[in-house]
XYZ file of C-alpha atoms in Angstrom:
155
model
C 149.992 146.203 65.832
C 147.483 148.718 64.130
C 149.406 151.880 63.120
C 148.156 152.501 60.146
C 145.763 155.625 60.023
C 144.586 155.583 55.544
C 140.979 155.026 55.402
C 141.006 151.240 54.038
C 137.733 151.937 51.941
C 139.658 154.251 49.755
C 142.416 152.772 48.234
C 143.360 149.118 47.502
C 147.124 147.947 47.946
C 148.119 144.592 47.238
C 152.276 143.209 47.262
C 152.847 141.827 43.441
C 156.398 140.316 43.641
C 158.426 143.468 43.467
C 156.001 145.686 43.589
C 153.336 147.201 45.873
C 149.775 148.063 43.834
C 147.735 150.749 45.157
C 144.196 150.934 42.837
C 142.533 154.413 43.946
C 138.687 154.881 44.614
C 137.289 156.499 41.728
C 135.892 159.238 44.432
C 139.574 160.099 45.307
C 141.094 163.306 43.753
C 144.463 162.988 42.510
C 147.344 165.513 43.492
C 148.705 166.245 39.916
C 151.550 168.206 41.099
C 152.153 165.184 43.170
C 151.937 162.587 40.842
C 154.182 164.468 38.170
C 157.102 165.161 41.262
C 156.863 161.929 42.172
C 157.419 160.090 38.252
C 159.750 162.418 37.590
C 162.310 162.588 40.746
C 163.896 159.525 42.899
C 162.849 161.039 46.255
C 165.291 159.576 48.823
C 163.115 157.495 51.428
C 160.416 157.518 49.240
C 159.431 154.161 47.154
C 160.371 154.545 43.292
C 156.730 155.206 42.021
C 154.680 154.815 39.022
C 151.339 155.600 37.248
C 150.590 152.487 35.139
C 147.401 152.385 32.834
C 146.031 148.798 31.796
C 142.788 147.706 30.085
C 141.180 150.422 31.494
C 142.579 150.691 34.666
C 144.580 152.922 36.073
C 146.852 152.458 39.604
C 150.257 153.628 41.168
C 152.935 150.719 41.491
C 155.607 151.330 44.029
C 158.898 149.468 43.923
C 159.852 147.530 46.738
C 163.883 148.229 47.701
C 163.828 146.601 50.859
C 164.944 143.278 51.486
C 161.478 142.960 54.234
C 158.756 145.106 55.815
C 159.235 146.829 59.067
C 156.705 144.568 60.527
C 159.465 141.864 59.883
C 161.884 144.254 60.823
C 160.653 144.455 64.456
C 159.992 141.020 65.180
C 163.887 140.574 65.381
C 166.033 142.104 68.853
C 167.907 145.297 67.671
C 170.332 147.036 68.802
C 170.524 150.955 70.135
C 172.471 152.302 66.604
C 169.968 149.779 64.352
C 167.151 151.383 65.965
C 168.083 155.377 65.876
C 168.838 154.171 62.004
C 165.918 153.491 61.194
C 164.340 156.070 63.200
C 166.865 159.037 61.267
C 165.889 157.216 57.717
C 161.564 158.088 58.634
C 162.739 161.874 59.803
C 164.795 162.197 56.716
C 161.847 161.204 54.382
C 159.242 163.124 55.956
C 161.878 166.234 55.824
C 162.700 165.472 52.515
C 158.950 165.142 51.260
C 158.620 168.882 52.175
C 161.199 169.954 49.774
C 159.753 168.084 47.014
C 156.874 170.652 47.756
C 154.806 167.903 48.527
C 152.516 166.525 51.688
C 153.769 164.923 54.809
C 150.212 163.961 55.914
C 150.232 161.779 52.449
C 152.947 159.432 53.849
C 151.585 156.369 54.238
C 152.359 154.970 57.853
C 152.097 151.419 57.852
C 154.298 149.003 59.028
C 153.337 146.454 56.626
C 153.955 149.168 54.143
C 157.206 150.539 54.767
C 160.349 148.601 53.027
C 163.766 148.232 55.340
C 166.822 147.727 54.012
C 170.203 147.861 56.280
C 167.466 150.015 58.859
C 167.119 152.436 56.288
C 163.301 153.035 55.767
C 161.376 153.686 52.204
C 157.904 155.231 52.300
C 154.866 155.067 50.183
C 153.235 158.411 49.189
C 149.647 158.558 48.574
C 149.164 161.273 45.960
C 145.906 162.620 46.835
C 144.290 166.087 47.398
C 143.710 165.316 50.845
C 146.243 163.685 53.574
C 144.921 160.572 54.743
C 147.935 159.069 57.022
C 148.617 159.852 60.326
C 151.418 161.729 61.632
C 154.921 160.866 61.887
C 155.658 161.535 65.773
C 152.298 159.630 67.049
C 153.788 156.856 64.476
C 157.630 157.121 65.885
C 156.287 156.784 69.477
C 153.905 153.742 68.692
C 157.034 152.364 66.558
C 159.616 152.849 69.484
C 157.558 151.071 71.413
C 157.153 147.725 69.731
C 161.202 148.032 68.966
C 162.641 144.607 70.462
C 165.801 146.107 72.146
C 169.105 144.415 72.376
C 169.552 143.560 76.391
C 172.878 144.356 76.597
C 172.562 147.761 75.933
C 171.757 150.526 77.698
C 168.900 152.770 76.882
């Protein structure tokens, strides 16, 4: 399933263990106000997040606090309250990104991206100038529509 709408050629992410490593383009201009919010506040929904600088190279590292991806997460039957869960935690952090001041087009919407835990949802933010993701109801509506629902239940 594509959902993802960040321009591949910009960034770089790559899962290290723990950890998700996203290596910006040199091209891309960093949100400063963004990167300072997001080191120094634990933004509910939001991955912990990280500037880290070394040998010369600077990248954002993102904790992961799931126990899988939402990929994994909707290969697996769910049922009716497991799925409005899950959808509640992605409205909560884009809602609560806008608080922080910060940019709900910088979400980063991609299901191999997104860490679930108990159907609660943690997002990546891409701190740059410009948004780059898609938006959050043409990602709900792709999502509800890969959801594996429980037969039993009515929906």
């Amino acid at each position: 399933m594509e959902i993802k709408e960040l321009d591949k050629n910009m960034v770089q992410m790559v899962k290290e263990g723990q950890y998700i490593k996203l290596v910006p383009e040199k091209t891309e201009q960093l949100d400063c106000f963004a990167v300072r919010m997001l080191e120094e506040n634990n933004i509910n929904g939001l991955m912990d997040f990280r500037v880290v600088q070394n040998m010369g190279e600077a990248y954002f590292r993102y904790k992961l606090t799931g126990e899988i991806m939402l990929h994994e997460w909707l290969e697996n039957t769910h049922m009716k309250s497991e799925v409005m869960s899950l959808l509640s935690s992605l409205i909560f952090a884009y809602e609560e990104v806008e608080a922080y001041l910060l940019e709900q087009e910088c979400l980063y919407l991609d299901i191999d991206y997104i860490s679930v835990k108990q159907n609660q949802c943690d997002l990546i933010y891409v701190p740059f100038v410009t948004g780059q993701s898609g938006d959050m109801l043409n990602f709900i509506k792709k999502l509800v529509n890969e959801v594996k629902y429980a037969r039993e239940e009515d929906f």
